[in-house]
Short mmCIF file of C-alpha atoms in Angstrom, two decimals:
data_model
loop_
_atom_site.label_atom_id
_atom_site.label_comp_id
_atom_site.label_asym_id
_atom_site.label_seq_id
_atom_site.Cartn_x
_atom_site.Cartn_y
_atom_site.Cartn_z
CA MET A 244 29.13 10.23 -26.76
CA SER A 245 28.40 6.29 -26.72
CA GLY A 246 24.90 5.37 -27.92
CA PRO A 247 22.59 2.92 -26.00
CA VAL A 248 24.01 -0.53 -25.17
CA PRO A 249 22.15 -3.12 -27.37
CA ARG A 250 19.91 -5.31 -25.36
CA ALA A 251 21.77 -8.59 -26.94
CA VAL A 252 25.20 -7.10 -25.41
CA GLU A 253 23.47 -6.28 -21.97
CA VAL A 254 21.93 -9.96 -21.96
CA GLN A 255 25.59 -11.47 -22.67
CA ALA A 256 26.94 -9.56 -19.63
CA LYS A 257 24.13 -10.57 -17.28
CA LEU A 258 24.54 -14.34 -18.78
CA ALA A 259 28.33 -14.23 -17.88
CA LEU A 260 27.33 -12.95 -14.43
CA LEU A 261 25.22 -16.09 -14.03
CA ARG A 262 27.56 -18.38 -15.25
CA ASP A 263 30.35 -17.18 -13.19
CA CYS A 264 27.83 -17.93 -10.42
CA LEU A 265 27.53 -21.43 -11.42
CA ASP A 266 31.28 -21.80 -11.60
CA LYS A 267 31.80 -20.77 -7.99
CA SER A 268 28.80 -22.52 -6.74
CA GLY A 269 29.31 -25.90 -8.34
CA ALA A 270 25.48 -25.62 -9.33
CA ALA A 271 24.26 -27.00 -12.78
CA ALA A 272 21.55 -24.31 -13.48
CA ILE A 273 20.02 -21.38 -12.30
CA ARG A 274 16.11 -20.66 -12.59
CA LEU A 275 14.71 -17.16 -12.24
CA ARG A 276 11.03 -17.35 -11.87
CA GLY A 277 10.32 -13.75 -10.61
CA ILE A 278 8.89 -11.24 -12.82
CA ASP A 279 12.08 -8.73 -11.48
CA TRP A 280 14.73 -11.42 -12.35
CA PHE A 281 13.04 -12.20 -15.69
CA ALA A 282 13.13 -8.46 -16.32
CA TRP A 283 16.76 -8.06 -15.29
CA VAL A 284 18.24 -10.84 -17.44
CA THR A 285 16.26 -10.13 -20.48
CA ALA A 286 17.41 -6.53 -20.48
CA GLY A 287 13.76 -5.09 -19.73
CA GLY A 288 11.52 -7.97 -20.82
CA SER A 289 8.44 -8.49 -19.01
CA SER A 290 7.06 -11.98 -18.03
CA ALA A 291 3.82 -10.12 -16.19
CA VAL A 292 0.46 -10.96 -17.00
CA LEU A 293 -1.30 -11.13 -13.67
CA GLN A 294 -0.03 -7.67 -12.32
CA THR A 295 -0.64 -8.75 -8.50
CA SER A 296 1.80 -11.56 -8.65
CA ASP A 297 5.46 -11.75 -8.08
CA LEU A 298 5.86 -14.73 -10.44
CA GLY A 299 5.42 -14.42 -14.34
CA VAL A 300 4.09 -16.41 -17.13
CA ALA A 301 7.81 -17.63 -18.05
CA GLU A 302 10.91 -18.32 -16.24
CA VAL A 303 14.48 -18.28 -17.40
CA LEU A 304 16.73 -21.34 -17.07
CA VAL A 305 20.62 -20.81 -17.24
CA THR A 306 23.08 -23.52 -17.72
CA ARG A 307 26.97 -23.21 -18.82
CA ASP A 308 25.72 -23.92 -22.35
CA GLU A 309 22.10 -22.31 -22.61
CA ALA A 310 19.82 -19.58 -21.82
CA CYS A 311 16.39 -20.91 -22.22
CA ILE A 312 12.91 -19.40 -21.63
CA LEU A 313 10.43 -21.91 -19.93
CA THR A 314 6.89 -21.31 -20.64
CA ASP A 315 3.58 -22.84 -22.16
CA GLU A 316 2.14 -22.50 -25.71
CA ILE A 317 -0.08 -19.90 -24.68
CA GLU A 318 2.55 -17.38 -23.89
CA ALA A 319 5.51 -18.41 -26.13
CA ALA A 320 4.85 -16.56 -29.71
CA ARG A 321 4.09 -13.28 -27.91
CA LEU A 322 7.24 -13.49 -25.58
CA ARG A 323 9.20 -14.23 -28.54
CA GLU A 324 8.08 -11.39 -30.68
CA GLU A 325 7.62 -8.61 -28.16
CA GLU A 326 9.58 -9.33 -24.93
CA VAL A 327 12.67 -11.35 -25.29
CA PRO A 328 15.82 -10.34 -27.32
CA ALA A 329 18.39 -12.33 -28.98
CA GLY A 330 20.27 -14.98 -26.82
CA PHE A 331 17.70 -17.09 -25.55
CA SER A 332 16.27 -20.40 -26.71
CA PHE A 333 12.48 -21.41 -26.03
CA HIS A 334 10.95 -24.74 -24.40
CA ALA A 335 7.21 -24.37 -24.69
CA SER A 336 5.24 -27.01 -23.37
CA PRO A 337 1.38 -27.42 -23.60
CA TRP A 338 -0.34 -25.67 -20.61
CA ALA A 339 -2.01 -28.85 -19.43
CA GLN A 340 1.55 -30.87 -19.13
CA ILE A 341 3.68 -28.54 -17.00
CA GLU A 342 5.30 -31.72 -15.98
CA LEU A 343 7.08 -31.41 -19.42
CA ARG A 344 8.95 -28.28 -18.11
CA GLU A 345 10.31 -30.27 -15.07
CA ARG A 346 11.43 -33.01 -17.17
CA TYR A 347 13.34 -30.66 -19.36
CA VAL A 348 15.11 -29.08 -16.66
CA LEU A 349 16.01 -32.58 -14.97
CA GLY A 350 17.42 -33.67 -18.30
CA LEU A 351 19.82 -30.66 -18.40
CA ALA A 352 20.69 -30.42 -14.54
CA GLY A 353 20.28 -34.17 -13.43
CA ASP A 354 20.73 -34.80 -9.74
CA ALA A 355 23.00 -31.64 -9.50
CA VAL A 356 22.24 -28.35 -7.63
CA VAL A 357 19.78 -25.90 -9.22
CA LEU A 358 19.70 -22.42 -7.85
CA SER A 359 16.57 -20.05 -7.97
CA ASP A 360 15.25 -17.02 -6.92
CA HIS A 361 12.18 -19.10 -5.67
CA PRO A 362 13.43 -22.38 -4.89
CA HIS A 363 11.41 -25.13 -4.10
CA SER A 364 11.57 -29.05 -4.52
CA GLY A 365 15.40 -29.08 -3.34
CA GLU A 366 16.45 -26.28 -5.19
CA GLN A 367 18.89 -23.64 -3.36
CA PRO A 368 18.37 -19.86 -3.13
CA LEU A 369 20.45 -17.77 -4.97
CA PRO A 370 23.61 -16.47 -3.43
CA ASN A 371 23.65 -12.97 -1.49
CA THR A 372 26.62 -11.79 -3.86
CA LEU A 373 24.37 -12.60 -7.17
CA ARG A 374 21.40 -10.26 -5.45
CA LEU A 375 23.84 -7.50 -4.72
CA GLN A 376 25.16 -7.50 -8.34
CA ARG A 377 21.73 -6.93 -9.29
CA LEU A 378 21.25 -3.73 -7.51
CA VAL A 379 24.21 -1.89 -9.29
CA LEU A 380 22.61 -0.53 -12.41
CA GLY A 381 24.33 -0.45 -15.89
CA GLU A 382 24.37 2.22 -18.41
CA ALA A 383 21.49 0.90 -20.24
CA GLU A 384 19.33 0.20 -17.12
CA GLN A 385 20.01 3.80 -15.96
CA MET A 386 18.90 5.19 -19.43
CA ARG A 387 15.80 3.27 -19.09
CA TYR A 388 15.33 4.45 -15.60
CA ARG A 389 15.54 8.09 -16.38
CA ALA A 390 12.96 7.94 -19.34
CA LEU A 391 10.72 5.81 -16.89
CA GLY A 392 11.12 8.34 -13.92
CA ARG A 393 10.57 11.35 -16.28
CA GLU A 394 7.34 9.76 -17.72
CA ALA A 395 5.94 8.68 -14.45
CA ALA A 396 6.48 12.20 -12.90
CA GLU A 397 4.67 13.84 -15.88
CA ALA A 398 1.71 11.51 -15.36
CA MET A 399 1.51 12.40 -11.72
CA SER A 400 1.71 16.08 -12.81
CA GLU A 401 -1.02 15.80 -15.14
CA VAL A 402 -3.35 13.94 -13.02
CA LEU A 403 -2.98 16.25 -9.85
CA ARG A 404 -3.68 19.23 -12.10
CA ALA A 405 -6.72 17.97 -13.35
CA ALA A 406 -7.99 16.87 -9.75
CA ARG A 407 -11.11 18.60 -8.21
CA PRO A 408 -12.14 18.32 -4.89
CA ASP A 409 -15.25 16.39 -5.61
CA TRP A 410 -13.35 13.78 -7.12
CA THR A 411 -13.30 10.39 -5.24
CA GLU A 412 -10.31 8.72 -4.17
CA TYR A 413 -11.18 6.05 -6.54
CA GLN A 414 -11.52 8.60 -9.38
CA LEU A 415 -7.78 10.01 -8.51
CA ALA A 416 -6.27 6.67 -8.33
CA GLY A 417 -8.22 5.64 -11.50
CA ALA A 418 -6.84 8.85 -13.23
CA GLY A 419 -3.51 8.20 -12.06
CA ALA A 420 -3.41 4.58 -13.48
CA GLN A 421 -4.83 5.41 -16.89
CA ALA A 422 -1.97 8.16 -17.15
CA LEU A 423 0.68 5.68 -16.54
CA TRP A 424 -1.04 2.95 -18.86
CA ARG A 425 -1.08 5.42 -21.58
CA ARG A 426 2.67 5.93 -21.47
CA GLY A 427 3.28 1.98 -21.34
CA ILE A 428 3.83 2.10 -17.59
CA HIS A 429 2.28 -0.61 -15.34
CA PRO A 430 0.78 0.82 -12.25
CA ALA A 431 2.27 -1.62 -9.93
CA LEU A 432 0.82 0.59 -6.77
CA VAL A 433 -1.53 3.50 -7.05
CA LEU A 434 -2.50 4.86 -3.41
CA ALA A 435 -4.71 7.99 -2.84
CA ALA A 436 -6.29 9.59 0.04
CA GLY A 437 -8.23 12.71 0.59
CA GLU A 438 -8.61 15.37 3.32
CA ARG A 439 -10.21 12.95 5.93
CA ARG A 440 -8.10 9.93 5.25
CA LEU A 441 -4.85 11.31 4.79
CA PRO A 442 -3.78 11.85 8.14
CA LEU A 443 -5.00 8.48 9.39
CA TYR A 444 -3.17 6.06 7.35
CA ARG A 445 0.53 5.82 5.65
CA HIS A 446 -0.59 3.32 3.12
CA PRO A 447 -4.21 4.37 2.12
CA THR A 448 -5.59 2.54 -0.54
CA PRO A 449 -8.30 4.15 -2.54
CA SER A 450 -11.92 4.67 -1.11
CA HIS A 451 -15.08 5.98 -2.53
CA GLU A 452 -14.90 9.22 -0.25
CA ALA A 453 -14.24 12.46 -1.78
CA ILE A 454 -10.85 13.79 -1.57
CA GLY A 455 -11.77 17.21 -0.33
CA LYS A 456 -9.54 20.28 0.47
CA ARG A 457 -6.25 18.25 -0.06
CA ALA A 458 -5.25 14.96 -1.43
CA MET A 459 -2.01 12.67 -1.68
CA LEU A 460 -1.21 10.22 -4.80
CA VAL A 461 1.49 7.82 -4.56
CA PHE A 462 3.03 5.64 -7.50
CA CYS A 463 4.97 2.69 -7.73
CA ALA A 464 5.32 2.78 -11.49
CA ARG A 465 6.94 -0.11 -13.31
CA ARG A 466 8.43 -0.36 -16.91
CA HIS A 467 11.10 -2.75 -18.11
CA GLY A 468 11.02 -4.28 -14.74
CA LEU A 469 12.39 -1.19 -13.02
CA TYR A 470 10.18 0.92 -10.25
CA ALA A 471 9.85 4.60 -10.32
CA ASN A 472 8.67 5.73 -6.77
CA LEU A 473 6.85 8.98 -6.21
CA THR A 474 4.46 10.82 -4.03
CA ARG A 475 2.74 14.28 -4.62
CA PHE A 476 0.18 16.24 -2.90
CA VAL A 477 -2.50 18.73 -4.10
CA SER A 478 -4.25 21.32 -1.83
CA PHE A 479 -7.31 23.33 -2.63
CA GLY A 480 -6.16 26.52 -0.64
CA ALA A 481 -2.88 27.09 1.40
CA ALA A 482 -0.44 23.77 1.97
CA PRO A 483 0.31 22.72 5.40
CA GLU A 484 3.47 24.50 6.92
CA GLU A 485 4.84 21.05 8.09
CA GLN A 486 5.99 20.33 4.65
CA ALA A 487 9.14 22.54 5.19
CA ALA A 488 10.22 20.75 8.38
CA LEU A 489 9.75 17.34 6.39
CA MET A 490 11.92 18.70 3.71
CA ASP A 491 14.69 19.74 5.70
CA LEU A 492 14.29 16.19 7.59
CA GLU A 493 14.63 14.62 3.98
CA ALA A 494 17.79 16.67 3.20
CA THR A 495 19.81 14.95 6.23
CA GLY A 496 18.95 11.57 4.88
CA LEU A 497 19.72 12.56 1.27
CA ALA A 498 23.16 14.04 2.22
CA ALA A 499 24.18 10.83 3.90
CA VAL A 500 23.98 8.96 0.66
CA GLU A 501 27.42 8.12 -0.33
CA ALA A 502 29.35 5.34 -2.03
CA GLY A 503 31.30 3.21 0.59
CA LYS A 504 28.45 3.83 3.50
CA SER A 505 26.21 1.25 4.79
CA LEU A 506 22.40 1.29 4.25
CA SER A 507 21.92 1.28 8.01
CA ALA A 508 24.08 4.50 8.03
CA LEU A 509 21.25 6.07 6.17
CA TYR A 510 18.58 4.90 8.70
CA HIS A 511 20.53 6.34 11.49
CA ALA A 512 20.86 9.72 9.67
CA PHE A 513 16.95 9.66 9.39
CA ASP A 514 16.77 8.83 13.00
CA ALA A 515 18.88 11.66 14.10
CA ALA A 516 16.85 14.02 11.75
CA TYR A 517 13.52 12.78 13.47
CA LYS A 518 14.84 13.55 16.74
CA HIS A 519 16.56 16.97 15.62
CA ALA A 520 12.60 17.91 14.51
CA ASP A 521 11.35 16.70 17.72
CA ARG A 522 9.34 14.15 15.91
CA ALA A 523 11.05 10.87 17.12
CA GLU A 524 7.79 8.91 17.22
CA ALA A 525 7.42 9.38 13.59
CA LEU A 526 10.37 7.42 12.50
CA ASN A 527 8.49 4.14 13.86
CA GLU A 528 5.32 5.06 12.03
CA HIS A 529 6.61 4.06 8.54
CA HIS A 530 9.66 2.74 7.07
CA GLN A 531 11.93 5.00 5.69
CA GLY A 532 12.59 3.37 2.20
CA GLY A 533 15.86 2.27 0.76
CA ILE A 534 17.27 0.73 -2.24
CA THR A 535 14.99 0.40 -5.07
CA GLY A 536 15.23 -0.97 -8.83
CA TYR A 537 13.74 -4.23 -10.14
CA GLN A 538 11.54 -4.15 -6.61
CA ALA A 539 9.55 -1.13 -5.54
CA ARG A 540 12.29 -1.59 -2.42
CA GLU A 541 14.94 -4.25 -2.99
CA ILE A 542 16.27 -3.58 0.45
CA VAL A 543 14.78 -1.28 3.27
CA ALA A 544 16.91 0.70 5.49
CA THR A 545 17.01 -0.64 9.23
CA PRO A 546 19.39 0.00 12.38
CA SER A 547 21.13 -3.42 11.16
CA THR A 548 21.12 -3.38 7.36
CA ALA A 549 24.81 -3.66 6.61
CA THR A 550 24.33 -3.52 2.75
CA GLY A 551 27.31 -1.42 1.27
CA LEU A 552 26.15 1.50 -1.25
CA GLU A 553 27.48 1.70 -4.58
CA THR A 554 27.40 4.04 -7.31
CA GLY A 555 24.85 2.77 -9.97
CA MET A 556 22.56 1.96 -7.19
CA ALA A 557 18.83 3.68 -7.08
CA PHE A 558 17.15 4.94 -3.87
CA ALA A 559 13.53 5.84 -2.83
CA PHE A 560 13.23 7.09 0.54
CA ASN A 561 9.81 8.29 2.15
CA PRO A 562 10.07 10.37 5.29
CA SER A 563 6.81 11.07 6.71
CA PHE A 564 4.67 12.80 9.31
CA ALA A 565 0.73 11.96 9.82
CA GLY A 566 -0.79 13.57 6.85
CA ILE A 567 2.53 14.26 4.92
CA LYS A 568 5.17 12.52 2.95
CA ILE A 569 8.03 13.29 0.42
CA GLU A 570 9.14 10.67 -2.13
CA ASP A 571 11.18 10.54 -5.22
CA THR A 572 13.60 7.96 -6.84
CA PHE A 573 17.10 8.82 -7.11
CA LEU A 574 20.35 7.34 -8.91
CA LEU A 575 23.57 7.55 -7.29
CA GLY A 576 25.92 8.59 -9.70
CA ALA A 577 29.70 9.79 -9.75
CA GLN A 578 28.69 13.31 -9.23
CA GLY A 579 25.93 12.50 -6.28
CA LEU A 580 22.38 11.78 -6.35
CA GLU A 581 20.41 12.18 -9.65
CA ASN A 582 16.53 12.80 -9.14
CA LEU A 583 14.81 10.41 -11.60
CA THR A 584 11.22 11.64 -11.00
CA TYR A 585 11.81 15.17 -11.28
CA ASP A 586 9.29 17.19 -13.04
CA PRO A 587 10.52 20.81 -13.83
CA GLN A 588 7.02 21.86 -14.11
CA TRP A 589 5.96 20.91 -10.71
CA PRO A 590 6.11 23.65 -8.11
CA ALA A 591 9.51 23.12 -5.99
CA ALA A 592 11.87 24.77 -3.45
CA ASN A 593 15.52 24.76 -3.37
CA VAL A 594 16.39 22.48 -0.28
CA HIS A 595 19.97 22.34 0.53
CA GLY A 596 20.94 22.56 -2.98
CA ARG A 597 18.34 20.08 -4.29
CA GLN A 598 14.67 20.95 -6.06
CA ARG A 599 12.34 19.26 -3.93
CA PRO A 600 8.63 19.12 -4.75
CA LEU A 601 6.08 21.42 -2.76
CA TRP A 602 2.57 20.57 -2.48
CA LEU A 603 0.26 21.97 -5.46
CA GLU A 604 -1.83 24.85 -4.50
CA MET A 605 -4.90 24.99 -6.27
CA ILE A 606 -6.38 28.26 -5.07
#
């Protein structure tokens, strides 16, 4: 059995993809400004400091001859020592002289085309082919994803087993964030809703209200740039009977995930399942998810999303009724879907051959 791919080897393979893009487009350079692309090209490095921003404290400039981290002197030493593997040079400018970074790029690219994930000042967007290549995760990325998914699920289980009816939604969300940080995972999104607010909102940011008889906790948990997305429920008493119908509905959508199909085919599978459950209106009350990876949702499934599905892609779906939802993160492999956020210690039911999470009943 082969061991993990060294980060430097993964980096060189990704730089080769970027340089092939330069050759095909005729551009002189690629600037990757987003936290997502930084993590991708550095094989899991993080440029995030402000967690609520899409842009990090560094960017990556790739030419045919150089791969350079552009940052300021505040960040350079830490990034070099803790986040960026071999294969990159550094250009660090004084924090008050950001124009020196632009001069450096101009010196390498001149008047030629520069491509960027966040283009400005005449730059051009990345070609769609490159964006699609990012969606297919390599062996090392999949290994990182499995570890992240397992630990994010364990954090979720730990928190909901400790929850009590008099906890506020803030307390529940705070405990979730703490459990993730303790495992070295960024709590990119933590939603929490208790008994009253649960049936009202699909995206319940936490409040001061006590959770009462039941609660939902949602994670978009990020590490090495990858997102583990999952939702779980706790009930202080019997769980609602609707969960069985929702799991059957979800099974129809999951069964449609096959290499060679389009993302729109998954939308239509969910659409048919909602109609079969006599809940057609619920489809319009929340999106159904789609491809995940270096964004919580890289591409959301719609009736017209033509993106083809490939082995190595990750998916997170979130079918829901008012007050109830089901969500995990899956990897499409040669043998079908692998649940990355499965916790064998969490109560589950076998639904069409898959273990799917039940509500945790604290009776």
